[in-house]
XYZ file of N, CA and C in Angstrom:
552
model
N 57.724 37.546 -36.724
C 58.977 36.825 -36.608
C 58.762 35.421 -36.060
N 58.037 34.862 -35.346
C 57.662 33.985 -34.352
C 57.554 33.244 -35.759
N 57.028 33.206 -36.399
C 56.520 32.207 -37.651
C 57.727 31.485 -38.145
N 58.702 32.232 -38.166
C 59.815 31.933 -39.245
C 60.263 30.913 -38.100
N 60.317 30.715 -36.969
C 60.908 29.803 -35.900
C 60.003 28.462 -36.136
N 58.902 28.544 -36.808
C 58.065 27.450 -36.672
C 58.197 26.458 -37.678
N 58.502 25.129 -37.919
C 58.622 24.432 -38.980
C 57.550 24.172 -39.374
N 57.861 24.082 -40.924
C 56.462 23.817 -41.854
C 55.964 22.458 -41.384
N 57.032 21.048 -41.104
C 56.462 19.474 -40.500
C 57.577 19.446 -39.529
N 56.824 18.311 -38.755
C 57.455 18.012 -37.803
C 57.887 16.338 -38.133
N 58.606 15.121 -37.478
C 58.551 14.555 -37.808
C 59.533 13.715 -36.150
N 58.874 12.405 -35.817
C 60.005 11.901 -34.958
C 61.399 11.125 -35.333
N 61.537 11.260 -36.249
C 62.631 10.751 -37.136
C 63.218 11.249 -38.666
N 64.099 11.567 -39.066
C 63.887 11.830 -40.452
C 64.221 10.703 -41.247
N 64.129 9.174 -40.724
C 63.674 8.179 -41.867
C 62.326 7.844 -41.746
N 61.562 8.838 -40.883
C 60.219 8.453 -41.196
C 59.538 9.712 -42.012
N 59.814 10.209 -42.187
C 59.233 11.775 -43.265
C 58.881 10.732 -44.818
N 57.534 11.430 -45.251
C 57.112 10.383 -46.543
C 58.113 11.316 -47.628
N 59.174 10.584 -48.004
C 59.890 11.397 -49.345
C 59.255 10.551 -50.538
N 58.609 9.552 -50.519
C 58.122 9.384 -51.794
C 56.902 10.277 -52.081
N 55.712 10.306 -51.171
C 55.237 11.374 -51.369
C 55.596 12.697 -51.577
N 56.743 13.124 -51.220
C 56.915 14.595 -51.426
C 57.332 14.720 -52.958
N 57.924 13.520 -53.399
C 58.551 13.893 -54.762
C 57.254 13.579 -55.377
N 56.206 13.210 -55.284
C 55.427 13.363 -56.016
C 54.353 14.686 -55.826
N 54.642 15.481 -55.028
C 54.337 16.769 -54.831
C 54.826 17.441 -55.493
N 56.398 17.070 -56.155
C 57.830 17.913 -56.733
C 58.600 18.481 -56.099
N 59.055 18.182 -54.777
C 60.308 18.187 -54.055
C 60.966 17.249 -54.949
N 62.184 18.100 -55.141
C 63.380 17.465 -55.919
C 64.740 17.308 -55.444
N 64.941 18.472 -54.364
C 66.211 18.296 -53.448
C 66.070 18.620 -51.810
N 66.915 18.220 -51.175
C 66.407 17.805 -49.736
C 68.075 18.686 -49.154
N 67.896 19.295 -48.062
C 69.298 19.580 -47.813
C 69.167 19.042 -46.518
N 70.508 18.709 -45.506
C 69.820 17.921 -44.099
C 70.962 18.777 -43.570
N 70.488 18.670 -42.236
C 72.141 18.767 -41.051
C 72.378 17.305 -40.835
N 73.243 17.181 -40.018
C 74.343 15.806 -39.790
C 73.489 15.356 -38.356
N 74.394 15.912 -37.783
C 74.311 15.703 -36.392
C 73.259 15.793 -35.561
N 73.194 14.612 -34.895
C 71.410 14.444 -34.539
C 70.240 14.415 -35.612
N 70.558 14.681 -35.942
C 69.256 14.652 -37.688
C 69.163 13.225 -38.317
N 70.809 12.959 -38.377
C 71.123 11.494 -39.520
C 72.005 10.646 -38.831
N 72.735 11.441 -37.435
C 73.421 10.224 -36.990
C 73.633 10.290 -35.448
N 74.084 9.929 -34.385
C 74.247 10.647 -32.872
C 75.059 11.977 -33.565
N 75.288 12.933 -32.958
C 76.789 14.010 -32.935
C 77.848 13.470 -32.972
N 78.754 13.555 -33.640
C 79.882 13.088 -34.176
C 80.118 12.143 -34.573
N 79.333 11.416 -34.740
C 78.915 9.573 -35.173
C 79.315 9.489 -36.744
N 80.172 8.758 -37.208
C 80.320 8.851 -38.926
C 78.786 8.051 -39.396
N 78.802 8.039 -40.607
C 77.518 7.391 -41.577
C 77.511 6.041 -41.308
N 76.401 6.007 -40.598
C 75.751 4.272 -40.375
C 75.163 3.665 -41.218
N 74.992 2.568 -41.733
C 74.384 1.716 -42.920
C 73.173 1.835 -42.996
N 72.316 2.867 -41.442
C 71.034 3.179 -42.133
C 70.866 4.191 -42.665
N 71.943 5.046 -42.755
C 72.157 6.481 -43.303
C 72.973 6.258 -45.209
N 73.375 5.036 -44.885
C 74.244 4.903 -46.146
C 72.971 4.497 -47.225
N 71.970 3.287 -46.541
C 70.589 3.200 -47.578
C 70.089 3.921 -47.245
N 69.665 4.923 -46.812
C 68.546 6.057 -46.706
C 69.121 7.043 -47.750
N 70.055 7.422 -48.025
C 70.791 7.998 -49.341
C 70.646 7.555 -50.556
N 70.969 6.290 -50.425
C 70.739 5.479 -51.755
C 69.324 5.079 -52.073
N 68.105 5.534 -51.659
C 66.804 5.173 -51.385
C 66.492 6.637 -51.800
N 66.910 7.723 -51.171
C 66.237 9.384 -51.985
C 67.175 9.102 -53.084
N 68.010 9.298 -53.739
C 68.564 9.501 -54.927
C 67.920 8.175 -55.995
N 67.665 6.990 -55.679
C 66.617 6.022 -56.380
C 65.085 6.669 -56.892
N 64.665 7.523 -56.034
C 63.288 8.284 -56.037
C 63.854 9.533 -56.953
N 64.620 9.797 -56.942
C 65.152 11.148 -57.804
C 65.543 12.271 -57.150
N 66.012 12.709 -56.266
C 66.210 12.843 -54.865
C 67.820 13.794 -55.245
N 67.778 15.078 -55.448
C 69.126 15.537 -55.140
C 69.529 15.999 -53.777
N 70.779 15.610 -53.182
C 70.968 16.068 -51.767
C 71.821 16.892 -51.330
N 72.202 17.741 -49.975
C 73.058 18.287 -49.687
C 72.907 18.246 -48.280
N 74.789 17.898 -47.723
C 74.553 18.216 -46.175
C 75.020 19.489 -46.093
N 74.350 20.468 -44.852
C 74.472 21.606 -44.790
C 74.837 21.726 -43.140
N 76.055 21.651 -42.839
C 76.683 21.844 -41.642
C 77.718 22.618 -41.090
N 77.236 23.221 -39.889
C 78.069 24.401 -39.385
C 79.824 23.695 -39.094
N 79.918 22.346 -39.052
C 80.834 21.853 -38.763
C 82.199 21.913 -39.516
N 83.083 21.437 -39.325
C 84.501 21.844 -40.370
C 84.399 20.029 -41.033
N 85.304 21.162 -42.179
C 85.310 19.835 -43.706
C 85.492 18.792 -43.269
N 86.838 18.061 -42.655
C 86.848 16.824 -42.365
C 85.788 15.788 -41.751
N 84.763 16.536 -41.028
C 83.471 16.138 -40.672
C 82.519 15.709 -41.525
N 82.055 16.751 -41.912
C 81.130 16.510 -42.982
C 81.760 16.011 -44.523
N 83.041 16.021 -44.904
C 83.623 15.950 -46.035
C 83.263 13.908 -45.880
N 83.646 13.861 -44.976
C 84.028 11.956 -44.947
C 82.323 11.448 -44.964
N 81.563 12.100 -44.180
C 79.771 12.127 -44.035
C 79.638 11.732 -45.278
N 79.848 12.760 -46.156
C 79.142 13.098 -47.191
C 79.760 12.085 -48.318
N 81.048 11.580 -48.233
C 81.515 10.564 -49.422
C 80.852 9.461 -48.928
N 80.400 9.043 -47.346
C 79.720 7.928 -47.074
C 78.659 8.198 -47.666
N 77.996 8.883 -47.670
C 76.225 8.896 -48.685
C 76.134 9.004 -49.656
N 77.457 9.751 -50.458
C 77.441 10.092 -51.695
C 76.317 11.313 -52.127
N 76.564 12.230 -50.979
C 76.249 13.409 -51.189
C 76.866 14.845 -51.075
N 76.375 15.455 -52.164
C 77.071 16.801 -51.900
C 77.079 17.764 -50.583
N 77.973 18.846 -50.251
C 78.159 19.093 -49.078
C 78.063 20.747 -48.911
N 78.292 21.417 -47.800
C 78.780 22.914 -47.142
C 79.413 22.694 -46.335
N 80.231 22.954 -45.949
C 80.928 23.103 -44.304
C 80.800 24.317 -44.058
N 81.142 24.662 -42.619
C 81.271 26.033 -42.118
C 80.245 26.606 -42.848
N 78.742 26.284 -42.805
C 77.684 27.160 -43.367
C 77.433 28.347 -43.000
N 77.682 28.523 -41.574
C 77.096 29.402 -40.737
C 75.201 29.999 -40.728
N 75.299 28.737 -40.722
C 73.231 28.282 -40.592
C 73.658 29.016 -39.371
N 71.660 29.836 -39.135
C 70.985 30.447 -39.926
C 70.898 31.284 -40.891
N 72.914 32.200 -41.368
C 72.749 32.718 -42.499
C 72.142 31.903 -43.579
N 71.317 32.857 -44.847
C 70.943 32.309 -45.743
C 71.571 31.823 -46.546
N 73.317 32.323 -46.617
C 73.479 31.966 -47.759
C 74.243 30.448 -48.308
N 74.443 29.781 -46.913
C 74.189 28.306 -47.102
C 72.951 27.667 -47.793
N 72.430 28.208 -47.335
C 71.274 27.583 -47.582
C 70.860 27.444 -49.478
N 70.931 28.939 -49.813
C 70.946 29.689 -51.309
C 72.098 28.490 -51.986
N 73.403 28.725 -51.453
C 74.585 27.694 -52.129
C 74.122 25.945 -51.865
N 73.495 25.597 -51.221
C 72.827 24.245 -51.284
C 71.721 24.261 -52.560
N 70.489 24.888 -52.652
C 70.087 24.822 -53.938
C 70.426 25.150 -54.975
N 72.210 26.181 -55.164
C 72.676 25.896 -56.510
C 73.134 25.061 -56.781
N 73.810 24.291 -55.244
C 74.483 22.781 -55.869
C 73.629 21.884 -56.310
N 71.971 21.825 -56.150
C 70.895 21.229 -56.709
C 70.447 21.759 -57.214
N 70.402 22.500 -58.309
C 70.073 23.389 -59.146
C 68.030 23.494 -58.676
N 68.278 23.499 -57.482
C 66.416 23.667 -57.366
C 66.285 25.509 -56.753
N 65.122 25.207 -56.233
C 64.440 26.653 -55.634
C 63.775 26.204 -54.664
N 63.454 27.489 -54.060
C 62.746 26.796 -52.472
C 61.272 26.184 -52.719
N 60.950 26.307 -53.521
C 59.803 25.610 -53.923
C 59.931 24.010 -53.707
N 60.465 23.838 -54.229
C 60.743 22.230 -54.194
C 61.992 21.787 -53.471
N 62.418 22.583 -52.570
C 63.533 21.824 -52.074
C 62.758 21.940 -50.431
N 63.208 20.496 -49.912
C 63.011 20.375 -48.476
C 64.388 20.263 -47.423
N 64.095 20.903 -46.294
C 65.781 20.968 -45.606
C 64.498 20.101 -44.169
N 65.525 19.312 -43.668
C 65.616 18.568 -42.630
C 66.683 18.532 -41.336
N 66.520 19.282 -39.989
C 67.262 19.214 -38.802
C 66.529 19.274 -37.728
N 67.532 19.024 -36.823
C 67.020 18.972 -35.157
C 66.808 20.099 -34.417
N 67.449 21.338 -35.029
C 67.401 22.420 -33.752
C 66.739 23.753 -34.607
N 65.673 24.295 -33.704
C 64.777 25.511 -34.601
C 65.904 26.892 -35.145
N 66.930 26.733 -33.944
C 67.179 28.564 -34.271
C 68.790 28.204 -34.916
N 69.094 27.108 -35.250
C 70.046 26.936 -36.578
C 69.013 26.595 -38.034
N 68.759 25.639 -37.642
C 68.140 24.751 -39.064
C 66.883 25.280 -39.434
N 65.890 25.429 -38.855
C 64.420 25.857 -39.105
C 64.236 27.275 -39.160
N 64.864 28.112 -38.468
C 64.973 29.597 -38.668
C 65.508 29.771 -39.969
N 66.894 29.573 -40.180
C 67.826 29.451 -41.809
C 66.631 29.540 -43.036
N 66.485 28.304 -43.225
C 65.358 27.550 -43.932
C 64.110 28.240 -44.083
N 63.815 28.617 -43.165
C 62.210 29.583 -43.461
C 62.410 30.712 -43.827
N 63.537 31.530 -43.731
C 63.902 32.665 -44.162
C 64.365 32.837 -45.367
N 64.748 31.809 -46.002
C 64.704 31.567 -47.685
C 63.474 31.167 -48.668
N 62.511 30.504 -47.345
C 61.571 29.651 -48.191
C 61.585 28.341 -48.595
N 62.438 27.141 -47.598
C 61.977 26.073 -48.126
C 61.021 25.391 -46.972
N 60.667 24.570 -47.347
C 59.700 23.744 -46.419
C 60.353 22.794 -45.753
N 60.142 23.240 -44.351
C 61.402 22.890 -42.802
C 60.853 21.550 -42.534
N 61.900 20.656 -42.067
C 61.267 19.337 -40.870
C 61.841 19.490 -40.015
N 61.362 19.312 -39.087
C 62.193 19.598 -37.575
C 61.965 18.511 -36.976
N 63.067 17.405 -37.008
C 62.866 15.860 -36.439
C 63.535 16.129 -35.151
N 63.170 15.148 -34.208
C 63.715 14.803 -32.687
C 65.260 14.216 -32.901
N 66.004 14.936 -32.132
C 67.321 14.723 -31.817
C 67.639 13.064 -31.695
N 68.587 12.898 -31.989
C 68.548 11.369 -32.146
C 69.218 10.732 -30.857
N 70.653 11.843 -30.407
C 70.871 11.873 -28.825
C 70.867 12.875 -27.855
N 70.263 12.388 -26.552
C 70.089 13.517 -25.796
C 71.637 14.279 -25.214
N 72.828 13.454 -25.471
C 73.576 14.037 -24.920
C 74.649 15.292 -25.532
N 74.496 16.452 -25.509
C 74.779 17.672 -26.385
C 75.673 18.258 -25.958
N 76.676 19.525 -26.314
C 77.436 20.399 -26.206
C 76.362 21.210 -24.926
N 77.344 22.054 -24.283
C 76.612 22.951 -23.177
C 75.132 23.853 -23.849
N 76.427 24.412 -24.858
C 75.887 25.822 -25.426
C 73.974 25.470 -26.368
N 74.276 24.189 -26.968
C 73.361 23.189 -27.617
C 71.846 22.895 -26.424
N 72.114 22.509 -25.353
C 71.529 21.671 -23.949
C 70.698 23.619 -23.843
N 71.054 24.457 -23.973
C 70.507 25.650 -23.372
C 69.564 25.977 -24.497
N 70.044 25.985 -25.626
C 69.238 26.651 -26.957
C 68.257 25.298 -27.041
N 68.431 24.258 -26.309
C 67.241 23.321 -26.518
C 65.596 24.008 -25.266
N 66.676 24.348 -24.169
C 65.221 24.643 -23.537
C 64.660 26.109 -23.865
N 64.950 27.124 -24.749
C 64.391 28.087 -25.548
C 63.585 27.262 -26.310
N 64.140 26.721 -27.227
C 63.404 25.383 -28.362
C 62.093 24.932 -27.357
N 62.220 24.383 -26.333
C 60.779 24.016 -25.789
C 59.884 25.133 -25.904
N 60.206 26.559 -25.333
C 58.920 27.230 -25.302
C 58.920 27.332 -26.646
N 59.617 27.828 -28.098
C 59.099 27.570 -29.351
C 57.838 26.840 -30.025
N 58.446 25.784 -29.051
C 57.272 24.311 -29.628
C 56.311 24.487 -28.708
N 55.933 25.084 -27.737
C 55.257 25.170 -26.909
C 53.922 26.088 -27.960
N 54.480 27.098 -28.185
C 53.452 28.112 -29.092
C 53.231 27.527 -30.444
N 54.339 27.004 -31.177
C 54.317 25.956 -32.330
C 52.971 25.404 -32.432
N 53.089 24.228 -30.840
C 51.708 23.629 -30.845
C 50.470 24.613 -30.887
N 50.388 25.161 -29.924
C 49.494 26.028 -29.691
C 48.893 26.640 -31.552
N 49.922 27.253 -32.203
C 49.731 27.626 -33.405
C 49.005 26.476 -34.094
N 49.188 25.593 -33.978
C 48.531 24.262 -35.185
C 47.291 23.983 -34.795
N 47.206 24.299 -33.335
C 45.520 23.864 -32.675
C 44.920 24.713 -33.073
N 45.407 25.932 -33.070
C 44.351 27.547 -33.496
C 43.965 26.732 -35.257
N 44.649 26.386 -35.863
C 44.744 26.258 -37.349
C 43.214 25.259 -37.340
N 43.719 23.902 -36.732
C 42.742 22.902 -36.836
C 40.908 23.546 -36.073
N 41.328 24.101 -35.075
C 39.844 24.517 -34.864
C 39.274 25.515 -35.928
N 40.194 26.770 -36.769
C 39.842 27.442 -37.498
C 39.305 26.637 -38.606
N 39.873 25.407 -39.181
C 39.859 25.176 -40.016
C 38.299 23.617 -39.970
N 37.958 23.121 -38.660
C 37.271 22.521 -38.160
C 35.849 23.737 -38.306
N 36.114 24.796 -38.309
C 35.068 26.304 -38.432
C 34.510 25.993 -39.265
N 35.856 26.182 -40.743
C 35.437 26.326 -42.085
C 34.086 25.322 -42.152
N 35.139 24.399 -42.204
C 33.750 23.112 -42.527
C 32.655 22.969 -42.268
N 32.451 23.681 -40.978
C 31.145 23.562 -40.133
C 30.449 24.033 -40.872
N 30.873 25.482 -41.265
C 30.255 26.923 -42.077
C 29.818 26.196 -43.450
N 30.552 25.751 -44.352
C 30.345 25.071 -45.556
C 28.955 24.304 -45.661
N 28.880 23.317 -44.334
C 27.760 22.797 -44.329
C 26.511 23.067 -43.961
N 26.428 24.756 -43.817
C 25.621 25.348 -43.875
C 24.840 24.377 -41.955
N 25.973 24.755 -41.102
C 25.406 24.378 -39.754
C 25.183 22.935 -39.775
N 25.144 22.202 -40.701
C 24.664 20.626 -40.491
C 26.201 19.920 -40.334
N 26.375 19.095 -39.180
C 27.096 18.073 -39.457
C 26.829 16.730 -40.335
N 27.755 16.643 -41.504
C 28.004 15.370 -42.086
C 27.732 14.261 -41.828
């Protein structure tokens, strides 16, 4: 279970994630959360959110916001980006998630979802199969209930890390082994 909490990338921003590279991997649709992900919490669409929209859909880029929040929220979000929407997802059920790639007619193969918090957005997401980013909150100042599920979220990332170091030394092994004991 621990796995499914872990995002596939991490990222300190989600206008810094390479989406031109990914579409040339064949990511074709991207689903995001709102809040903290793309703007402060409750913040409408800022002009770096309005070209960062118009910049994935230029690349070929189908989108969806996927937020636990009610329509009028995300409804006005989403005509600012000119992207398609969910309200009331109830992330981590899957089946937001499932109804975001029919509105992009993709599969988890190629679709990437992007948010701030592991046990809404990154739990959801791994339990369908798409490939998670888990970017840094954009403000520190949160709902109560939010401020608590963040310091669970630390020990997450705590083993997270831990998990990626086991990877790189395993994988620092391989190589060794390959070269038949000689360093390069």
């Amino acid at each position: 279970m621990r796995h499914l909490l872990f995002p596939s990338d991490t990222s300190d921003s989600t206008f810094e994630i390479p989406f031109e590279e990914l579409y040339e991997k064949g990511y074709r649709g991207v689903i995001f959360d709102i809040d903290n992900t793309l703007v402060p919490h409750g913040a409408p669409a800022d002009e770096r959110a309005v070209l960062f929209f118009k910049r994935l859909h230029q690349i070929g880029y189908d989108t969806v916001l996927l937020s636990n929040n009610k329509e009028p929220r995300v409804s006005s979000f989403a005509d600012d980006v000119e992207s398609k929407y969910i309200y009331k997802a109830n992330k981590p059920m899957k089946k937001g998630y499932m109804r975001a790639m029919e509105r992009m007619n993709t599969e988890p193969s190629n679709t990437l979802f992007v948010g701030d918090q592991i046990f809404t957005d990154v739990w959801g997401a791994n339990r369908v199969g798409i490939r998670t980013y888990l970017v840094n909150q954009i403000d520190k100042k949160e709902e109560i209930q939010i401020v608590l599920k963040r310091k669970i979220e630390a020990v997450v990332l705590v083993f997270y890390k831990l998990h990626l170091h086991k990877q790189k030394r395993a994988e620092k092994k391989r190589k060794h082994q390959g070269t038949g004991g000689r360093i390069k």
